[in-house]
Structures are given as structure tokens and as C-alpha cells.
Short mmCIF file of C-alpha atoms and ligand atoms in Angstrom, two decimals:
data_model
loop_
_atom_site.label_atom_id
_atom_site.label_comp_id
_atom_site.label_asym_id
_atom_site.label_seq_id
_atom_site.Cartn_x
_atom_site.Cartn_y
_atom_site.Cartn_z
CA MET A 339 0.00 0.00 0.00
CA ASP A 340 1.63 3.25 -1.12
CA LYS A 341 1.98 6.01 1.41
CA LEU A 342 3.08 9.63 1.36
CA ILE A 343 5.59 10.96 3.90
CA ILE A 344 5.46 14.73 4.42
CA LYS A 345 7.78 16.86 6.54
CA GLY A 346 5.67 19.88 7.43
CA GLY A 347 6.58 23.53 7.84
CA GLU A 348 7.93 24.43 4.40
CA PRO A 349 6.46 27.43 2.51
CA LEU A 350 5.42 26.90 -1.12
CA ASN A 351 6.84 29.03 -3.93
CA GLY A 352 6.89 28.76 -7.71
CA GLU A 353 4.60 27.66 -10.53
CA VAL A 354 2.30 24.65 -10.95
CA THR A 355 0.50 23.65 -14.16
CA ILE A 356 -3.04 22.40 -13.69
CA SER A 357 -4.10 19.24 -15.55
CA GLY A 358 -7.27 18.52 -17.50
CA ALA A 359 -10.37 17.95 -15.36
CA LYS A 360 -10.99 14.37 -14.22
CA ASN A 361 -14.73 15.02 -13.94
CA ALA A 362 -14.93 16.40 -17.47
CA ALA A 363 -12.73 13.71 -19.00
CA LEU A 364 -14.75 10.80 -17.57
CA PRO A 365 -18.08 11.65 -19.29
CA ILE A 366 -16.30 12.82 -22.45
CA LEU A 367 -14.43 9.51 -22.76
CA CYS A 368 -17.80 7.72 -22.47
CA ALA A 369 -19.25 10.04 -25.13
CA SER A 370 -16.93 8.33 -27.62
CA LEU A 371 -19.46 5.47 -27.65
CA LEU A 372 -21.91 7.81 -29.41
CA ALA A 373 -19.60 8.52 -32.38
CA GLU A 374 -19.20 6.59 -35.64
CA THR A 375 -15.72 8.07 -36.26
CA PRO A 376 -12.75 8.64 -33.89
CA LEU A 377 -12.90 11.18 -31.07
CA GLN A 378 -9.52 12.91 -30.53
CA LEU A 379 -8.99 14.34 -27.02
CA SER A 380 -6.20 16.30 -25.35
CA SER A 381 -5.50 17.33 -21.73
CA ILE A 382 -6.46 13.85 -20.57
CA ALA A 383 -4.71 13.55 -17.19
CA ALA A 384 -2.77 10.42 -16.17
CA LEU A 385 -5.18 9.39 -13.40
CA LYS A 386 -6.29 6.01 -12.15
CA ASP A 387 -9.97 6.71 -12.90
CA ILE A 388 -9.08 7.72 -16.47
CA GLY A 389 -7.14 4.48 -16.92
CA THR A 390 -10.07 2.48 -15.55
CA THR A 391 -12.50 4.15 -17.97
CA LEU A 392 -10.24 3.56 -20.96
CA LYS A 393 -9.90 -0.11 -19.98
CA LEU A 394 -13.69 -0.43 -19.71
CA LEU A 395 -14.17 1.13 -23.16
CA GLU A 396 -11.50 -1.14 -24.67
CA ILE A 397 -13.27 -4.21 -23.24
CA MET A 398 -16.38 -2.97 -25.07
CA GLY A 399 -14.44 -2.87 -28.34
CA VAL A 400 -13.50 0.80 -28.52
CA LYS A 401 -10.06 1.20 -30.12
CA VAL A 402 -8.06 3.40 -27.73
CA ASP A 403 -4.78 5.05 -28.67
CA ARG A 404 -3.06 7.04 -25.91
CA ASN A 405 0.05 9.19 -26.15
CA ALA A 406 0.81 11.36 -23.12
CA ASP A 407 -2.25 13.60 -22.58
CA LYS A 408 -3.65 12.80 -26.04
CA VAL A 409 -6.24 10.02 -26.47
CA SER A 410 -8.00 8.84 -29.61
CA LEU A 411 -11.12 6.69 -29.24
CA ASP A 412 -12.70 4.81 -32.18
CA ALA A 413 -16.10 3.26 -31.36
CA SER A 414 -16.89 2.15 -34.91
CA GLU A 415 -16.84 -1.52 -33.86
CA VAL A 416 -18.25 -1.81 -30.33
CA THR A 417 -18.80 -5.49 -29.53
CA SER A 418 -20.04 -5.47 -25.93
CA PHE A 419 -22.69 -3.33 -24.25
CA GLU A 420 -21.82 -4.40 -20.73
CA ALA A 421 -20.04 -2.78 -17.76
CA THR A 422 -19.37 -5.54 -15.23
CA TYR A 423 -19.42 -5.26 -11.44
CA GLU A 424 -15.65 -5.86 -11.39
CA MET A 425 -15.20 -2.68 -13.43
CA VAL A 426 -17.94 -0.55 -11.87
CA LYS A 427 -17.04 -1.35 -8.23
CA THR A 428 -13.62 0.26 -8.74
CA MET A 429 -15.15 3.37 -10.27
CA ARG A 430 -18.78 4.43 -9.96
CA ALA A 431 -18.47 6.88 -12.86
CA SER A 432 -18.65 3.79 -15.13
CA ILE A 433 -22.39 4.43 -14.94
CA LEU A 434 -21.70 7.08 -17.60
CA VAL A 435 -21.60 4.40 -20.33
CA LEU A 436 -25.30 3.68 -19.76
CA GLY A 437 -26.75 6.66 -21.62
CA PRO A 438 -24.41 6.44 -24.64
CA LEU A 439 -24.86 2.65 -25.03
CA LEU A 440 -28.65 2.98 -24.96
CA ALA A 441 -28.66 5.91 -27.36
CA ARG A 442 -26.40 4.36 -29.99
CA PHE A 443 -27.01 0.58 -29.63
CA GLY A 444 -30.40 0.35 -27.90
CA SER A 445 -29.06 -2.04 -25.28
CA ALA A 446 -26.96 -1.87 -22.10
CA ARG A 447 -26.15 -4.05 -19.10
CA VAL A 448 -24.41 -1.97 -16.44
CA SER A 449 -23.70 -3.00 -12.88
CA LEU A 450 -25.32 -0.86 -10.23
CA PRO A 451 -22.47 1.10 -8.66
CA GLY A 452 -22.17 0.30 -4.97
CA GLY A 453 -22.10 3.10 -2.46
CA CYS A 454 -18.79 4.56 -1.49
CA ALA A 455 -17.13 6.16 1.53
CA ILE A 456 -19.00 9.45 1.14
CA GLY A 457 -22.50 8.04 0.82
CA PRO A 458 -24.92 5.53 -0.80
CA ARG A 459 -24.87 7.54 -4.06
CA PRO A 460 -27.89 5.99 -5.80
CA VAL A 461 -28.47 6.35 -9.54
CA ASP A 462 -32.28 6.36 -9.43
CA LEU A 463 -32.49 9.70 -11.26
CA HIS A 464 -30.33 8.37 -14.12
CA ILE A 465 -32.73 5.43 -14.47
CA LYS A 466 -35.96 7.47 -14.16
CA GLY A 467 -34.70 9.89 -16.80
CA LEU A 468 -33.97 7.10 -19.28
CA GLN A 469 -37.38 5.57 -18.54
CA ALA A 470 -38.93 8.97 -19.29
CA MET A 471 -37.27 8.65 -22.72
CA GLY A 472 -38.96 5.28 -23.19
CA ALA A 473 -36.20 2.89 -22.15
CA ALA A 474 -37.27 -0.45 -20.66
CA ILE A 475 -35.13 -0.92 -17.55
CA HIS A 476 -35.00 -3.88 -15.16
CA ILE A 477 -32.75 -4.16 -12.15
CA THR A 478 -31.76 -7.81 -11.75
CA HIS A 479 -28.95 -9.38 -9.75
CA GLY A 480 -27.28 -6.02 -9.16
CA TYR A 481 -27.34 -5.05 -12.83
CA ILE A 482 -29.23 -2.39 -14.77
CA GLN A 483 -30.62 -4.17 -17.83
CA ALA A 484 -31.79 -1.50 -20.31
CA SER A 485 -33.26 -1.65 -23.81
CA THR A 486 -34.97 0.51 -26.42
CA LEU A 487 -35.61 -2.32 -28.90
CA HIS A 488 -39.39 -2.07 -28.27
CA LEU A 489 -39.48 1.60 -29.32
CA PRO A 490 -40.22 3.07 -32.78
CA ASN A 491 -36.99 2.85 -34.84
CA ARG A 492 -35.49 1.30 -31.64
CA ARG A 493 -34.62 4.86 -30.55
CA LEU A 494 -35.05 6.71 -27.28
CA GLN A 495 -37.82 9.27 -27.49
CA GLY A 496 -37.31 12.93 -26.56
CA ALA A 497 -38.97 13.84 -23.24
CA ARG A 498 -39.23 16.59 -20.65
CA TYR A 499 -37.65 15.38 -17.38
CA TYR A 500 -37.39 17.23 -14.05
CA MET A 501 -34.59 15.95 -11.78
CA ASP A 502 -35.64 15.92 -8.10
CA LEU A 503 -32.03 16.52 -7.07
CA VAL A 504 -29.21 18.29 -8.90
CA THR A 505 -27.09 15.40 -10.14
CA VAL A 506 -23.89 15.98 -12.14
CA THR A 507 -23.44 12.55 -13.72
CA GLY A 508 -27.22 12.16 -13.92
CA THR A 509 -27.39 15.31 -16.06
CA GLU A 510 -24.43 14.09 -18.13
CA ASN A 511 -25.86 10.59 -18.69
CA LEU A 512 -29.26 11.92 -19.79
CA MET A 513 -27.76 14.67 -21.96
CA MET A 514 -25.65 12.06 -23.80
CA ALA A 515 -28.65 9.71 -24.17
CA ALA A 516 -30.79 12.52 -25.58
CA THR A 517 -28.32 13.46 -28.34
CA LEU A 518 -29.48 10.53 -30.52
CA ALA A 519 -33.09 10.34 -29.32
CA GLU A 520 -36.04 10.91 -31.65
CA GLY A 521 -37.29 14.44 -30.95
CA THR A 522 -36.39 16.99 -28.31
CA THR A 523 -35.49 16.41 -24.66
CA VAL A 524 -35.67 19.08 -21.95
CA LEU A 525 -33.75 18.41 -18.70
CA GLU A 526 -35.01 20.58 -15.85
CA ASN A 527 -33.12 21.27 -12.61
CA ALA A 528 -30.00 20.24 -14.51
CA ALA A 529 -26.52 20.46 -12.97
CA LYS A 530 -24.61 23.62 -13.98
CA GLU A 531 -21.08 22.37 -13.21
CA PRO A 532 -18.36 23.44 -15.69
CA GLU A 533 -17.73 19.76 -16.48
CA VAL A 534 -21.33 19.48 -17.76
CA VAL A 535 -20.69 22.53 -19.97
CA ASP A 536 -17.43 21.04 -21.30
CA LEU A 537 -19.21 17.77 -22.16
CA ALA A 538 -21.96 19.70 -23.98
CA GLU A 539 -19.35 21.67 -25.95
CA CYS A 540 -17.67 18.44 -27.02
CA LEU A 541 -20.99 16.80 -27.95
CA ASN A 542 -22.03 19.83 -30.03
CA LYS A 543 -18.70 19.63 -31.91
CA MET A 544 -19.60 15.96 -32.57
CA GLY A 545 -22.86 17.09 -34.19
CA ALA A 546 -25.24 17.19 -31.24
CA LYS A 547 -27.75 20.02 -30.81
CA ILE A 548 -27.58 21.01 -27.14
CA ALA A 549 -28.63 24.41 -25.76
CA GLY A 550 -28.62 25.73 -22.20
CA ALA A 551 -25.70 23.77 -20.73
CA GLY A 552 -24.54 25.71 -17.67
CA THR A 553 -28.11 26.69 -16.81
CA ASP A 554 -30.72 24.58 -15.01
CA ILE A 555 -32.67 23.89 -18.21
CA ILE A 556 -30.84 21.99 -20.96
CA THR A 557 -32.58 21.35 -24.30
CA ILE A 558 -31.29 18.59 -26.57
CA GLU A 559 -32.66 18.13 -30.11
CA GLY A 560 -32.00 14.54 -31.18
CA VAL A 561 -29.97 13.90 -34.35
CA GLU A 562 -29.39 10.78 -36.49
CA LYS A 563 -25.72 10.27 -35.69
CA LEU A 564 -22.64 11.81 -34.13
CA ASN A 565 -19.09 11.87 -35.43
CA GLY A 566 -15.71 12.27 -33.76
CA THR A 567 -14.09 15.65 -33.24
CA ASN A 568 -11.05 17.23 -31.60
CA HIS A 569 -11.57 18.44 -28.05
CA ASN A 570 -9.26 19.84 -25.37
CA VAL A 571 -10.68 19.02 -21.93
CA VAL A 572 -11.27 21.92 -19.54
CA CYS A 573 -8.80 22.46 -16.67
CA ASP A 574 -9.43 20.77 -13.32
CA ARG A 575 -10.91 23.45 -11.03
CA ILE A 576 -10.73 21.14 -8.00
CA GLU A 577 -7.04 20.34 -8.51
CA ALA A 578 -6.49 24.09 -8.89
CA GLY A 579 -8.47 24.87 -5.73
CA THR A 580 -6.46 22.29 -3.82
CA TYR A 581 -3.13 23.93 -4.73
CA MET A 582 -4.55 27.36 -3.93
CA VAL A 583 -5.47 26.19 -0.43
CA ALA A 584 -2.02 24.57 -0.07
CA ALA A 585 -0.35 27.90 -0.80
CA ALA A 586 -2.66 29.79 1.55
CA MET A 587 -1.96 27.34 4.42
CA ALA A 588 1.78 26.80 3.94
CA GLY A 589 2.53 30.43 3.14
CA GLY A 590 4.56 31.65 0.16
CA GLU A 591 3.65 32.63 -3.39
CA VAL A 592 2.36 30.10 -5.92
CA THR A 593 1.25 30.77 -9.49
CA LEU A 594 -1.12 28.28 -11.09
CA LYS A 595 -0.98 27.96 -14.89
CA ASN A 596 -3.65 26.59 -17.29
CA VAL A 597 -6.48 27.55 -14.96
CA ARG A 598 -9.79 29.39 -15.40
CA ALA A 599 -10.65 31.75 -12.53
CA ASP A 600 -14.25 32.02 -13.79
CA LEU A 601 -14.79 28.40 -12.68
CA LEU A 602 -13.56 29.16 -9.15
CA ASP A 603 -15.46 32.27 -8.01
CA ALA A 604 -16.73 30.76 -4.74
CA VAL A 605 -13.32 29.31 -3.85
CA ILE A 606 -11.44 32.53 -4.67
CA ASP A 607 -13.92 34.61 -2.64
CA LYS A 608 -13.46 32.32 0.39
CA LEU A 609 -9.66 32.37 0.14
CA ARG A 610 -9.69 36.18 0.04
CA GLU A 611 -12.05 36.21 3.03
CA ALA A 612 -9.52 34.01 4.86
CA GLY A 613 -6.82 36.59 4.18
CA ALA A 614 -4.92 35.09 1.24
CA GLU A 615 -3.98 37.43 -1.60
CA VAL A 616 -5.41 36.01 -4.84
CA THR A 617 -4.48 37.67 -8.15
CA VAL A 618 -6.04 36.60 -11.45
CA ASN A 619 -4.20 37.27 -14.70
CA GLY A 620 -5.68 35.58 -17.79
CA GLU A 621 -5.12 31.82 -17.44
CA THR A 622 -3.00 32.15 -14.31
CA ILE A 623 -3.92 32.65 -10.66
CA THR A 624 -1.33 33.68 -8.05
CA VAL A 625 -1.93 32.99 -4.36
CA LYS A 626 0.24 34.81 -1.84
CA SER A 627 -0.01 34.21 1.90
CA ASP A 628 1.93 34.53 5.14
CA GLY A 629 0.21 31.41 6.41
CA LYS A 630 -1.73 33.35 9.03
CA LEU A 631 -5.39 32.97 8.06
CA LYS A 632 -8.80 33.74 9.47
CA ALA A 633 -11.36 30.94 9.79
CA VAL A 634 -14.13 31.04 7.15
CA ASN A 635 -17.58 29.46 7.19
CA VAL A 636 -18.27 27.07 4.31
CA ARG A 637 -21.54 25.61 3.03
CA THR A 638 -21.43 23.30 0.03
CA ALA A 639 -24.09 23.40 -2.71
CA PRO A 640 -24.34 22.78 -6.48
CA HIS A 641 -22.33 25.03 -8.82
CA PRO A 642 -21.84 27.99 -8.83
CA ALA A 643 -22.03 27.73 -5.04
CA PHE A 644 -19.11 26.42 -2.97
CA PRO A 645 -18.14 22.97 -4.37
CA THR A 646 -18.47 19.89 -2.18
CA ASP A 647 -15.20 18.66 -3.70
CA MET A 648 -13.40 21.55 -1.94
CA GLN A 649 -15.04 21.03 1.48
CA ALA A 650 -12.37 18.77 2.97
CA GLN A 651 -9.57 21.06 1.80
CA PHE A 652 -11.15 24.11 3.42
CA MET A 653 -11.74 22.16 6.61
CA ALA A 654 -7.99 21.48 6.78
CA MET A 655 -7.38 25.20 6.29
CA ASN A 656 -9.82 26.14 9.05
CA CYS A 657 -8.05 23.74 11.44
CA ILE A 658 -5.04 26.07 11.62
CA ALA A 659 -6.84 29.37 10.96
CA GLU A 660 -7.62 31.90 13.66
CA GLY A 661 -11.15 31.64 15.05
CA VAL A 662 -14.11 29.29 14.91
CA SER A 663 -15.87 28.23 11.71
CA THR A 664 -18.66 25.96 10.54
CA VAL A 665 -18.36 23.61 7.56
CA ILE A 666 -21.76 22.46 6.29
CA GLU A 667 -21.95 19.59 3.76
CA THR A 668 -25.31 19.60 1.96
CA ILE A 669 -24.57 17.28 -0.98
CA PHE A 670 -23.34 13.98 0.48
CA GLU A 671 -24.47 12.09 3.53
CA ASN A 672 -21.08 11.12 4.86
CA ARG A 673 -18.40 13.44 3.58
CA PHE A 674 -16.69 14.04 6.92
CA MET A 675 -14.41 10.97 6.86
CA HIS A 676 -11.39 13.27 7.03
CA VAL A 677 -12.48 14.66 10.42
CA GLN A 678 -11.22 11.81 12.59
CA GLU A 679 -7.94 11.75 10.69
CA LEU A 680 -7.47 15.53 11.08
CA GLN A 681 -8.21 15.08 14.79
CA ARG A 682 -5.28 12.65 14.96
CA LEU A 683 -3.11 15.55 13.81
CA GLY A 684 -4.45 17.70 16.66
CA ALA A 685 -7.37 19.44 14.98
CA ASP A 686 -10.29 20.62 17.16
CA ILE A 687 -13.42 19.61 15.21
CA THR A 688 -16.89 18.70 16.50
CA VAL A 689 -19.39 17.13 14.09
CA ASP A 690 -23.14 17.43 14.51
CA GLY A 691 -24.96 15.85 11.55
CA HIS A 692 -24.05 17.76 8.37
CA THR A 693 -22.25 20.51 10.28
CA ALA A 694 -18.66 20.47 11.52
CA LEU A 695 -17.57 23.10 14.05
CA VAL A 696 -13.86 23.83 13.64
CA LYS A 697 -11.84 25.71 16.26
CA GLY A 698 -8.51 26.90 14.90
CA VAL A 699 -5.46 25.62 16.81
CA SER A 700 -1.96 27.13 16.92
CA HIS A 701 -0.43 24.13 15.19
CA LEU A 702 -0.94 20.53 14.10
CA ASP A 703 1.46 17.69 14.98
CA GLY A 704 2.49 15.09 12.41
CA ALA A 705 1.11 11.57 12.79
CA THR A 706 0.21 8.53 10.72
CA VAL A 707 -3.24 8.97 9.14
CA MET A 708 -5.34 7.06 6.63
CA ALA A 709 -6.86 8.27 3.38
CA THR A 710 -10.51 7.22 2.98
CA ASP A 711 -11.67 8.95 -0.21
CA LEU A 712 -10.22 11.22 -2.84
CA ARG A 713 -10.81 14.68 -1.39
CA ALA A 714 -10.40 13.56 2.23
CA SER A 715 -6.92 12.38 1.21
CA ALA A 716 -6.19 15.80 -0.26
CA SER A 717 -7.14 17.46 3.03
CA LEU A 718 -4.68 15.21 4.88
CA VAL A 719 -1.90 16.20 2.48
CA LEU A 720 -2.68 19.87 3.11
CA ALA A 721 -2.64 19.31 6.87
CA GLY A 722 0.66 17.41 6.57
CA LEU A 723 2.22 20.36 4.75
CA VAL A 724 1.75 22.56 7.85
CA ALA A 725 1.92 19.99 10.68
CA ARG A 726 5.06 19.84 12.83
CA ASP A 727 7.45 16.97 12.13
CA GLU A 728 6.40 14.10 9.88
CA THR A 729 2.96 13.03 8.64
CA VAL A 730 2.50 9.63 7.00
CA ILE A 731 -0.62 9.23 4.86
CA GLU A 732 -1.57 5.63 4.16
CA ARG A 733 -3.80 4.22 1.37
CA ILE A 734 -2.93 7.03 -1.00
CA TYR A 735 -4.34 5.08 -3.95
CA HIS A 736 -7.35 7.30 -3.26
CA LEU A 737 -5.25 10.33 -4.16
CA ASP A 738 -4.00 8.75 -7.38
CA ARG A 739 -7.60 8.65 -8.62
CA GLY A 740 -7.80 12.42 -8.90
CA TYR A 741 -4.42 14.15 -8.61
CA GLU A 742 -1.85 13.82 -11.39
CA LEU A 743 1.81 13.79 -10.19
CA LEU A 744 0.79 15.23 -6.81
CA GLU A 745 4.04 14.70 -4.95
CA GLU A 746 6.12 15.86 -7.91
CA LYS A 747 4.07 19.07 -8.25
CA LEU A 748 4.24 19.77 -4.49
CA ALA A 749 7.98 18.99 -4.26
CA ALA A 750 8.62 21.38 -7.17
CA LEU A 751 6.98 24.09 -5.03
CA GLY A 752 9.30 23.35 -2.10
CA ALA A 753 7.30 20.83 -0.09
CA LYS A 754 9.23 17.99 1.59
CA VAL A 755 7.09 15.08 0.36
CA LYS A 756 7.94 11.61 -0.88
CA ARG A 757 6.12 8.40 -1.73
CA ALA A 758 7.02 5.15 0.01
CA ASN A 759 5.48 1.70 -0.11
C1 EPZ B 1925 -20.12 14.09 -9.33
O1 EPZ B 1925 -20.55 12.91 -8.67
C2 EPZ B 1925 -18.61 14.12 -9.19
N1 EPZ B 1925 -18.03 12.95 -9.85
C3 EPZ B 1925 -18.24 14.15 -7.71
O2 EPZ B 1925 -16.83 14.28 -7.64
C4 EPZ B 1925 -18.87 15.38 -7.08
O3 EPZ B 1925 -18.59 15.38 -5.70
C5 EPZ B 1925 -20.39 15.34 -7.29
O4 EPZ B 1925 -20.68 15.24 -8.71
C6 EPZ B 1925 -21.09 16.59 -6.75
O5 EPZ B 1925 -20.55 17.72 -7.37
C7 EPZ B 1925 -17.93 12.95 -11.20
O6 EPZ B 1925 -18.30 13.89 -11.88
C8 EPZ B 1925 -17.31 11.73 -11.82
P1 EPZ B 1925 -24.31 13.75 -7.95
P2 EPZ B 1925 -22.06 12.39 -8.88
O7 EPZ B 1925 -25.06 12.77 -8.78
O8 EPZ B 1925 -22.55 12.78 -10.21
C9 EPZ B 1925 -27.73 12.22 -5.04
C10 EPZ B 1925 -14.70 13.78 -6.88
O9 EPZ B 1925 -14.22 13.97 -5.76
N2 EPZ B 1925 -28.23 11.45 -6.19
O10 EPZ B 1925 -24.22 15.17 -8.40
O11 EPZ B 1925 -22.07 10.94 -8.50
C11 EPZ B 1925 -26.37 11.75 -4.56
O12 EPZ B 1925 -26.50 10.68 -3.65
C12 EPZ B 1925 -16.09 13.21 -7.00
O13 EPZ B 1925 -14.13 14.06 -7.97
C13 EPZ B 1925 -29.39 10.68 -6.05
O14 EPZ B 1925 -29.98 10.63 -4.97
O15 EPZ B 1925 -22.82 13.21 -7.78
C14 EPZ B 1925 -25.80 13.00 -3.92
O16 EPZ B 1925 -26.29 13.09 -2.59
C15 EPZ B 1925 -16.64 12.79 -5.66
N3 EPZ B 1925 -29.85 9.97 -7.11
C16 EPZ B 1925 -26.38 14.13 -4.76
O17 EPZ B 1925 -27.50 13.56 -5.46
C17 EPZ B 1925 -29.21 10.00 -8.33
O18 EPZ B 1925 -29.69 9.33 -9.28
C18 EPZ B 1925 -25.43 14.73 -5.78
O19 EPZ B 1925 -24.84 13.64 -6.46
C19 EPZ B 1925 -28.05 10.78 -8.46
C20 EPZ B 1925 -27.57 11.51 -7.38
#
């Protein structure tokens, strides 16, 4: 089991280049199933979840050609419409093949994703949306068995569908399914995340007719077929936010390159409120800090509000900030797994339901802690950067799912971090 060893107390200075967004790349890779000619992508980060998705698509018969951050996907000869439990249990985002398979081939057998550390994470809205488009769906033996072969022309039918909850991958799955449906689909209460917008931009370049992505009403006019295109995946706003918090906590001056400040308004506002100096200049953001921060209250909600994927990182920052703060998690049922690990480092946090009360302490002390999920792991790295002495983070395979070259990027900024097994 890989672990990270961090010697805390070093300021961070220099430049870091942000990679392509994991949560944009995952649906866009699955969108290749919709196309009759190759989809050429760039800014595809070297992440475990990306590798898992490419392996799943290859098993289905998609020809995948990868060279550094460039990936070409040719789905002209897909032979299998199945995503097995073995594949889905390692990555729940595999559910994103369901919509494209149904739309293009009229048939799909996808394992129900299990829950995960941060909550049960059902996919009932994905299923209800596809049923609204006419799909016949049966859940048997832990699998979603879906078909459109009973429908006119064996095609999904355009529909108006209101999503009870804002769901990012639910919106993405249904948007992809609707691109090849007969007629027009309207998704109401749609997710507005930048990754949904990036997927829509890629799909429109492939020949789809999608309007309203980025708002809560997305209209998709079905077309006969989609073709490949060239698409550069949007930068990873959560990776960027994580390095911005690292700089604010450790102190120093860090410039992020290949980043879009317009995707990070809520995070930038909160960092400024905490006392960090954040300067935006085109596609770069510079964070300057003396490491002395004020505690800030955080409440997660769908974009453009404060992102749940930045909650754990801000909790780590509040642990060593001056004052008392509340961190309220409204999206997931159990996204406080990092709390007990931060407490091992000396943090003063009290949890009551979806609210954590954080009292800033003068310092944290290094210890051995355990990563439990992707963003919780990131918060432990941030805490380790400022804790006294040495922090050892175990089970860092969680980190490898979402952060490309993390220890290399941090070490280049001056952090004393190394991987050990
Ligand atoms: C996406 O997950 C992201 N993953 C998550 O990022 C992110 O935390 C989340 O959106 C919220 O922004 C990817 O994009 C691959 P949801 P997703 O469906 O789509 C409930 C990371 O760290 N819900 O928006 O699975 C659900 O239980 C990961 O990169 C239903 O009840 O999240 C949750 O409480 C973690 N039924 C809420 O909605 C459904 O059918 C939001 O979930 C779907 C969702």
C-alpha cells in the first residue's frame, strides 16, 4: 500500500501547471461510444480513474490510442454493451456508459455502482430519466438491464424530465442519451457544473444540438448520428483549488498555470475572506499568503455555489486558521471521513450531523493517518504540509484517482514530500 511521507513547515513558492479535469474527461471519454468516427482528445490527465475508464471502453471494443495527454477513441466496432461489477465497483463513474450505449445501440447491461465512503450515491435519477425517454429498464442481480428495442426505430424518445435533485453525472448521462433520441429532450433542474458545460461543448462539436448547458434547463434536439471531433478538456478546477489552499496554508507565493478563474469564483472569494492574496491574470492565478489565516464558514451546494469537492480542503485550512468556523456539507451524507484523521493531527473539530464546528489551533502535529476517499486524502496532504514533524498518509491510492503527479508538483513548489510503499 503506497503512502506519502510529508515533513511539514515548508512554505510553497513557484509555478504549478493544472491538468485537465478528471470530472470532465470521464463523461467525455464515455461520449466516444456515441460517435461513428474517432474522437480525438487532449489534456487527458494520467489518473487512475481515467485508466479504468479507458480499460472499460476497450473491453467494449473501442479502439483506444493514448500518447501522453492525447487520447484517440474509435467506437466504430463496439462489440459489448456491458459494464461488469468488477469494473464498476472500482469506479462508480462507469455508470456514464449507460446513456451512450442505450442511445447508440439500444441495449446496455451496467452493474449498479455500490455506495462509497461518502454516501450511498444511488443512480435512481439516471434510471428514471432514461425511462422517461422510453427505455425499458429492469434491475436484476445487481445489474441495470436496459433496452430501447421495443421503441419506434429502436430509438429513445425525446422527453421533458425534471430531476428531483441536482445530479452531475445524472445530467451528463441523460444529456448524452438525448443526443441521438427521436425528438427533443428538456432536462429541468440540470446540474450547472463546468464539467457538464465542457461535455456539452464536445458533444455539439460531434454534431449534437444542445442548448442551455450551464443553466438549469438543458434542451437537446436529437440527431441521427454523431461523429468524432477534436476536443481539449477543460482544466481541473478542484485540482487548482487544492493547490490554492495549499499555498494559503503553507505560506509563500504560488502561481497556477492553465487555470480558469471564472470556474472558481466561490473558492477565490473564500480564500480572500480568509486573508490570502489572490491575483487573477488571464489563465493564471497567483496565491500569496503569510500562512496566518482567518477561519471562514463554508456551506457546500451545487455550482456555482461552494463545491463539495473543496469542502475537505477548506476544513484542513480552518483547522489552523484563527477563530471558529462551521463547515456544512449539503450534498453527500457522509463526507466528513477526514475529520477523525485531522483530529489525529491535533485538529479541534466537532461534528453534529451535516455541520462540523472547527476551532482553529496554533499548530498541528504530524502523525500517521489514513486516506478514505479522494478529497479527504487531499485534506490530509494539506494538513501534513503545515503539521510539525512528519505526517504519514496511508492508502494514498485514493489520491491517485484524482491528482496527477501530486508529490512531484508539491515537491517542485518546495514541499518535503515523498512516496514510500
Ligand atoms: C459528481 O458525482 C462528481 N463525480 C463528484 O466528484 C462530485 O462530488 C459530485 O458530482 C457533486 O458535485 C464525477 O463527476 C465523476 P451527484 P455524482 O449525482 O454525479 C444524489 C470527486 O471527488 N443522487 O451530483 O455521483 C447523490 O446521492 C467526485 O471528484 C441521487 O440521490 O454526484 C448526492 O447526494 C466525488 N440519485 C447528490 O444527489 C441519483 O440518481 C449529488 O450527487 C443521483 C444523485
